[in-house]
Every structure is written in structure tokens, then in C-alpha cells.
mmCIF file of C-alpha atoms in Angstrom:
data_model
loop_
_atom_site.group_PDB
_atom_site.id
_atom_site.type_symbol
_atom_site.label_atom_id
_atom_site.label_comp_id
_atom_site.label_asym_id
_atom_site.label_seq_id
_atom_site.Cartn_x
_atom_site.Cartn_y
_atom_site.Cartn_z
ATOM 1 C CA UNK H 1 -65.330 251.952 198.843
ATOM 2 C CA UNK H 2 -62.061 251.018 196.905
ATOM 3 C CA UNK H 3 -63.217 253.253 193.788
ATOM 4 C CA UNK H 4 -63.490 249.695 191.672
ATOM 5 C CA UNK H 5 -66.726 248.345 190.053
ATOM 6 C CA UNK H 6 -67.524 245.090 189.098
ATOM 7 C CA UNK H 7 -70.993 243.919 187.688
ATOM 8 C CA UNK H 8 -72.817 241.894 188.285
ATOM 9 C CA UNK H 9 -72.942 241.111 191.949
ATOM 10 C CA UNK H 10 -74.057 238.220 191.443
ATOM 11 C CA UNK H 11 -74.240 235.784 188.606
ATOM 12 C CA UNK H 12 -76.211 232.138 188.586
ATOM 13 C CA UNK H 13 -76.053 229.851 185.367
ATOM 14 C CA UNK H 14 -75.648 226.195 184.332
ATOM 15 C CA UNK H 15 -72.929 224.083 182.787
ATOM 16 C CA UNK H 16 -71.985 225.075 179.173
ATOM 17 C CA UNK H 17 -72.952 228.523 179.514
ATOM 18 C CA UNK H 18 -70.726 231.844 178.900
ATOM 19 C CA UNK H 19 -71.091 234.547 180.896
ATOM 20 C CA UNK H 20 -69.389 238.101 180.999
ATOM 21 C CA UNK H 21 -68.232 239.617 183.859
ATOM 22 C CA UNK H 22 -67.515 243.511 183.703
ATOM 23 C CA UNK H 23 -65.016 245.825 185.901
ATOM 24 C CA UNK H 24 -64.402 249.473 185.958
ATOM 25 C CA UNK H 25 -61.181 250.507 187.356
ATOM 26 C CA UNK H 26 -60.378 253.267 189.636
ATOM 27 C CA UNK H 27 -60.295 256.806 187.901
ATOM 28 C CA UNK H 28 -56.453 257.211 186.586
ATOM 29 C CA UNK H 29 -55.685 253.701 187.049
ATOM 30 C CA UNK H 30 -54.338 251.933 183.837
ATOM 31 C CA UNK H 31 -53.461 248.569 185.421
ATOM 32 C CA UNK H 32 -56.355 245.965 185.838
ATOM 33 C CA UNK H 33 -55.745 242.353 187.457
ATOM 34 C CA UNK H 34 -58.370 239.345 187.588
ATOM 35 C CA UNK H 35 -58.137 236.627 190.153
ATOM 36 C CA UNK H 36 -60.683 233.694 191.153
ATOM 37 C CA UNK H 37 -61.109 233.019 194.703
ATOM 38 C CA UNK H 38 -62.964 229.574 195.772
ATOM 39 C CA UNK H 39 -62.682 227.995 198.658
ATOM 40 C CA UNK H 40 -60.193 225.315 197.971
ATOM 41 C CA UNK H 41 -58.118 227.543 195.866
ATOM 42 C CA UNK H 42 -58.110 230.770 197.862
ATOM 43 C CA UNK H 43 -56.938 233.745 195.146
ATOM 44 C CA UNK H 44 -55.825 233.010 192.578
ATOM 45 C CA UNK H 45 -54.278 235.434 189.754
ATOM 46 C CA UNK H 46 -55.888 235.030 186.439
ATOM 47 C CA UNK H 47 -54.432 237.816 183.982
ATOM 48 C CA UNK H 48 -53.542 241.636 184.132
ATOM 49 C CA UNK H 49 -53.770 243.974 181.413
ATOM 50 C CA UNK H 50 -51.928 247.336 181.247
ATOM 51 C CA UNK H 51 -53.409 250.605 179.443
ATOM 52 C CA UNK H 52 -55.208 248.081 176.824
ATOM 53 C CA UNK H 53 -52.386 245.448 176.475
ATOM 54 C CA UNK H 54 -52.079 241.859 178.427
ATOM 55 C CA UNK H 55 -49.498 242.378 180.745
ATOM 56 C CA UNK H 56 -48.996 239.347 182.580
ATOM 57 C CA UNK H 57 -50.582 235.404 183.169
ATOM 58 C CA UNK H 58 -51.213 233.149 185.583
ATOM 59 C CA UNK H 59 -53.669 230.466 186.002
ATOM 60 C CA UNK H 60 -56.008 231.416 183.349
ATOM 61 C CA UNK H 61 -58.298 228.353 181.413
ATOM 62 C CA UNK H 62 -58.104 228.383 177.772
ATOM 63 C CA UNK H 63 -62.105 228.621 178.075
ATOM 64 C CA UNK H 64 -61.729 232.045 179.785
ATOM 65 C CA UNK H 65 -60.447 235.102 177.799
ATOM 66 C CA UNK H 66 -59.893 238.953 179.048
ATOM 67 C CA UNK H 67 -59.889 242.381 177.460
ATOM 68 C CA UNK H 68 -59.187 245.728 178.127
ATOM 69 C CA UNK H 69 -60.788 248.733 176.359
ATOM 70 C CA UNK H 70 -59.779 252.096 175.596
ATOM 71 C CA UNK H 71 -61.342 253.318 178.262
ATOM 72 C CA UNK H 72 -59.653 251.357 180.487
ATOM 73 C CA UNK H 73 -62.703 248.963 181.462
ATOM 74 C CA UNK H 74 -62.021 245.307 181.113
ATOM 75 C CA UNK H 75 -64.081 242.215 180.637
ATOM 76 C CA UNK H 76 -63.517 238.862 181.700
ATOM 77 C CA UNK H 77 -65.354 235.937 179.393
ATOM 78 C CA UNK H 78 -65.856 232.560 180.654
ATOM 79 C CA UNK H 79 -67.253 230.199 178.625
ATOM 80 C CA UNK H 80 -68.331 226.378 178.339
ATOM 81 C CA UNK H 81 -68.988 226.677 182.003
ATOM 82 C CA UNK H 82 -68.249 223.850 184.489
ATOM 83 C CA UNK H 83 -69.432 223.253 188.291
ATOM 84 C CA UNK H 84 -65.767 223.577 189.295
ATOM 85 C CA UNK H 85 -65.839 227.662 187.952
ATOM 86 C CA UNK H 86 -68.421 228.484 190.587
ATOM 87 C CA UNK H 87 -65.940 231.126 192.560
ATOM 88 C CA UNK H 88 -66.016 234.817 193.303
ATOM 89 C CA UNK H 89 -63.970 236.715 190.598
ATOM 90 C CA UNK H 90 -62.479 239.989 192.069
ATOM 91 C CA UNK H 91 -60.978 242.365 189.339
ATOM 92 C CA UNK H 92 -57.975 245.114 191.190
ATOM 93 C CA UNK H 93 -56.719 247.753 189.770
ATOM 94 C CA UNK H 94 -53.352 249.684 189.866
ATOM 95 C CA UNK H 95 -51.728 253.223 189.128
ATOM 96 C CA UNK H 96 -49.472 251.176 186.856
ATOM 97 C CA UNK H 97 -48.180 248.178 186.378
ATOM 98 C CA UNK H 98 -45.521 248.118 188.642
ATOM 99 C CA UNK H 99 -46.917 248.428 191.824
ATOM 100 C CA UNK H 100 -48.480 246.280 194.632
ATOM 101 C CA UNK H 101 -50.627 248.695 196.005
ATOM 102 C CA UNK H 102 -54.087 247.182 193.972
ATOM 103 C CA UNK H 103 -57.125 248.196 195.000
ATOM 104 C CA UNK H 104 -60.207 245.194 194.656
ATOM 105 C CA UNK H 105 -63.229 245.696 193.523
ATOM 106 C CA UNK H 106 -66.381 244.219 195.414
ATOM 107 C CA UNK H 107 -66.249 240.675 193.239
ATOM 108 C CA UNK H 108 -68.893 239.008 190.919
ATOM 109 C CA UNK H 109 -70.111 235.591 192.655
ATOM 110 C CA UNK H 110 -70.655 233.107 189.777
ATOM 111 C CA UNK H 111 -72.755 230.007 190.534
ATOM 112 C CA UNK H 112 -72.812 227.237 187.794
ATOM 113 C CA UNK H 113 -75.488 224.961 188.268
ATOM 114 C CA UNK U 1 -44.986 226.163 191.079
ATOM 115 C CA UNK U 2 -44.750 228.644 193.892
ATOM 116 C CA UNK U 3 -47.250 227.726 196.919
ATOM 117 C CA UNK U 4 -47.496 229.925 200.371
ATOM 118 C CA UNK U 5 -48.926 228.099 203.431
ATOM 119 C CA UNK U 6 -50.511 230.121 205.600
ATOM 120 C CA UNK U 7 -51.190 229.688 209.275
ATOM 121 C CA UNK U 8 -52.928 229.459 211.642
ATOM 122 C CA UNK U 9 -56.197 228.710 209.314
ATOM 123 C CA UNK U 10 -58.724 229.988 211.824
ATOM 124 C CA UNK U 11 -58.487 231.930 215.106
ATOM 125 C CA UNK U 12 -60.945 232.442 217.806
ATOM 126 C CA UNK U 13 -59.996 235.095 220.228
ATOM 127 C CA UNK U 14 -60.692 237.603 222.981
ATOM 128 C CA UNK U 15 -60.807 241.011 222.654
ATOM 129 C CA UNK U 16 -57.768 242.816 223.603
ATOM 130 C CA UNK U 17 -55.100 239.819 222.944
ATOM 131 C CA UNK U 18 -52.443 239.940 220.515
ATOM 132 C CA UNK U 19 -52.485 237.889 216.968
ATOM 133 C CA UNK U 20 -50.128 236.088 215.457
ATOM 134 C CA UNK U 21 -50.127 235.089 211.735
ATOM 135 C CA UNK U 22 -47.444 233.816 209.563
ATOM 136 C CA UNK U 23 -46.686 233.023 205.792
ATOM 137 C CA UNK U 24 -44.285 230.417 204.768
ATOM 138 C CA UNK U 25 -42.778 229.516 200.883
ATOM 139 C CA UNK U 26 -40.672 227.125 199.507
ATOM 140 C CA UNK U 27 -39.110 229.645 197.542
ATOM 141 C CA UNK U 28 -37.801 233.178 197.896
ATOM 142 C CA UNK U 29 -40.563 236.238 197.406
ATOM 143 C CA UNK U 30 -39.160 239.748 196.655
ATOM 144 C CA UNK U 31 -42.332 241.184 197.994
ATOM 145 C CA UNK U 32 -44.443 239.813 200.881
ATOM 146 C CA UNK U 33 -47.750 242.008 200.796
ATOM 147 C CA UNK U 34 -50.524 241.498 203.840
ATOM 148 C CA UNK U 35 -54.083 241.719 202.999
ATOM 149 C CA UNK U 36 -57.454 242.149 204.930
ATOM 150 C CA UNK U 37 -60.667 240.527 203.451
ATOM 151 C CA UNK U 38 -64.273 241.604 205.257
ATOM 152 C CA UNK U 39 -67.599 239.917 204.009
ATOM 153 C CA UNK U 40 -68.813 240.932 200.975
ATOM 154 C CA UNK U 41 -65.390 242.598 200.184
ATOM 155 C CA UNK U 42 -62.625 242.184 198.147
ATOM 156 C CA UNK U 43 -59.255 242.721 199.835
ATOM 157 C CA UNK U 44 -57.577 245.349 201.060
ATOM 158 C CA UNK U 45 -53.681 245.886 201.192
ATOM 159 C CA UNK U 46 -52.522 246.420 204.839
ATOM 160 C CA UNK U 47 -49.005 246.459 204.393
ATOM 161 C CA UNK U 48 -46.217 245.805 201.856
ATOM 162 C CA UNK U 49 -42.681 244.546 202.471
ATOM 163 C CA UNK U 50 -39.656 244.790 199.610
ATOM 164 C CA UNK U 51 -36.445 243.844 201.817
ATOM 165 C CA UNK U 52 -35.353 241.044 204.097
ATOM 166 C CA UNK U 53 -36.070 242.134 207.724
ATOM 167 C CA UNK U 54 -37.957 244.697 206.949
ATOM 168 C CA UNK U 55 -40.185 245.414 210.001
ATOM 169 C CA UNK U 56 -43.285 247.872 209.007
ATOM 170 C CA UNK U 57 -45.859 248.697 211.274
ATOM 171 C CA UNK U 58 -49.617 250.205 210.527
ATOM 172 C CA UNK U 59 -51.368 251.652 213.814
ATOM 173 C CA UNK U 60 -51.492 248.283 215.649
ATOM 174 C CA UNK U 61 -50.484 245.951 212.949
ATOM 175 C CA UNK U 62 -46.793 245.151 212.370
ATOM 176 C CA UNK U 63 -45.516 242.961 209.640
ATOM 177 C CA UNK U 64 -42.145 241.359 208.976
ATOM 178 C CA UNK U 65 -39.980 240.439 206.130
ATOM 179 C CA UNK U 66 -38.383 237.324 206.818
ATOM 180 C CA UNK U 67 -34.795 237.040 206.824
ATOM 181 C CA UNK U 68 -34.666 234.067 204.892
ATOM 182 C CA UNK U 69 -37.283 235.768 202.463
ATOM 183 C CA UNK U 70 -39.485 232.548 202.455
ATOM 184 C CA UNK U 71 -41.172 233.838 205.410
ATOM 185 C CA UNK U 72 -43.685 236.473 206.497
ATOM 186 C CA UNK U 73 -45.508 237.375 209.707
ATOM 187 C CA UNK U 74 -48.199 239.487 211.232
ATOM 188 C CA UNK U 75 -49.569 240.543 214.575
ATOM 189 C CA UNK U 76 -51.892 242.467 215.832
ATOM 190 C CA UNK U 77 -51.855 244.116 219.122
ATOM 191 C CA UNK U 78 -54.890 245.216 221.377
ATOM 192 C CA UNK U 79 -57.722 243.207 219.183
ATOM 193 C CA UNK U 80 -60.648 245.042 218.755
ATOM 194 C CA UNK U 81 -64.334 243.415 217.022
ATOM 195 C CA UNK U 82 -63.588 245.160 213.597
ATOM 196 C CA UNK U 83 -60.283 243.027 213.597
ATOM 197 C CA UNK U 84 -62.716 240.356 212.248
ATOM 198 C CA UNK U 85 -61.872 239.034 208.580
ATOM 199 C CA UNK U 86 -59.917 237.219 206.669
ATOM 200 C CA UNK U 87 -56.233 238.043 206.376
ATOM 201 C CA UNK U 88 -54.572 237.092 203.483
ATOM 202 C CA UNK U 89 -50.465 237.109 202.597
ATOM 203 C CA UNK U 90 -48.916 237.447 199.102
ATOM 204 C CA UNK U 91 -45.918 236.883 197.869
ATOM 205 C CA UNK U 92 -44.343 238.275 194.190
ATOM 206 C CA UNK U 93 -41.340 235.919 193.146
ATOM 207 C CA UNK U 94 -39.770 237.810 190.241
ATOM 208 C CA UNK U 95 -40.273 241.104 188.253
ATOM 209 C CA UNK U 96 -43.402 242.783 187.381
ATOM 210 C CA UNK U 97 -45.022 241.047 184.099
ATOM 211 C CA UNK U 98 -42.783 238.330 184.205
ATOM 212 C CA UNK U 99 -43.624 234.846 184.556
ATOM 213 C CA UNK U 100 -42.643 234.470 188.285
ATOM 214 C CA UNK U 101 -43.964 238.006 188.878
ATOM 215 C CA UNK U 102 -47.644 237.747 189.780
ATOM 216 C CA UNK U 103 -48.489 237.527 193.524
ATOM 217 C CA UNK U 104 -49.237 234.671 195.124
ATOM 218 C CA UNK U 105 -51.792 234.112 197.671
ATOM 219 C CA UNK U 106 -52.163 232.699 200.674
ATOM 220 C CA UNK U 107 -55.552 230.972 201.649
ATOM 221 C CA UNK U 108 -56.124 233.066 204.465
ATOM 222 C CA UNK U 109 -56.120 233.150 208.293
ATOM 223 C CA UNK U 110 -59.854 233.720 209.586
ATOM 224 C CA UNK U 111 -59.977 235.832 212.426
ATOM 225 C CA UNK U 112 -62.777 236.142 215.363
ATOM 226 C CA UNK U 113 -62.764 238.098 217.906
ATOM 227 C CA UNK U 114 -64.910 237.867 221.078
ATOM 228 C CA UNK U 115 -66.040 241.069 222.709
#
């Protein structure tokens, strides 16, 4: 158990819909990262937050957005969902924004039908 | 953009055998990391490498940061059934937070161990 929690574990929805994935980092960790894992693309970095502020952006689509709240939990919002958005979405956390020791959560499996 | 080529894609070995896998990049990396992912779990960091030529061990695992800074290797000695999983390499090119400072992951090596 990494100490990072993600909800829900599974999510099934339809194209065009909007969903919100939630992540709670390890106690004491200030930085949160979101990744998308699909069979053909592997693990792709989406976005990083540090202490409530956006720190780095990866291959995140404009239809996706994220935020980190004052209590340091983070939410990833996916809108206008397409079939290709079906994937595992991982959240990771680290003590600060400059360490490579990222602790990954168990992931949310999103299926878009 | 930066890409990592990880090989082999999968391995099926006998318990007790040694395992080698590698990652190569088209560009230079400043950090190389190796992760393991078990089914239904998130990746877990195994080894981190920060300097060209660095050789680091974690139990039966040994990883090396290639001299050219464009590759890294992971070796597992005397494999056991619990080594089963997907091993990912990851690299970081630039500074943290910069446009090239994010982790880029390889597509993984799936390891199966036959008792």
C-alpha cells in the first residue's frame, strides 16, 4: 500500500459524458501527478500540481483539466469523453515537486462505451 | 518528442534464471528510473539513477545508467515467482517542472517466471 488513494476504482460511462477522478496523496506529500496508461501508448504524464499550483504539464488534452485543493487532494476532470479515453488513470504523489520518488495509487480504470 | 524504446516486450523464463532488459532513447536523459507494476496496482519505484555510468543495486536487481546517457539496463539475478510483473523504465530529460522535465515511460517489459 503506497498510501495514495484513488476513487473510484472502476468507472464505466458513455461517449460525450464528463467524469471526475479523485486522488488523495500520501500524508505529507505536497505534489500530485496524473498519468494515463493505455495499452498502445503506455504510461503518459498528464499534469503535476505542487501545493495547489500547476507545476508541469504533459500530454494533457484540452478536454481534460485538473486541480489540487487546499487539503492537497486532487481531481482530474475528463469531459466530452471519447472511446479512446478508455484507460487506467494513475495518480502519484511525492514529498515535493523535485523528487523522482513518486508513489503511485492503485489507479482508476475508465471505460467509455 | 522524446521517446523510450524498451525491450524485450515480454520474457518467459525459468525460476532461477537471470533476466536482462534495457531502454534506449533518441535523446539524452539526466535521470533514469526503473519501476515494477503488479496486476491491479500502480508502479513501484525500484531503482533511480542520476549519473552516467552509475551502477546501483537493490537486492537481486541491478541497474545501470548508460555512458552515452541514452540508455539504461536492468538485470534481475536468480529470478523467483514474485518477480512476475511489468517492468518500466522512465527517464527525465530536463529540469523539474520544465517542458522536458517530466518523466517519460517506456512501454514495459512483461516478465513471466515459470516455477
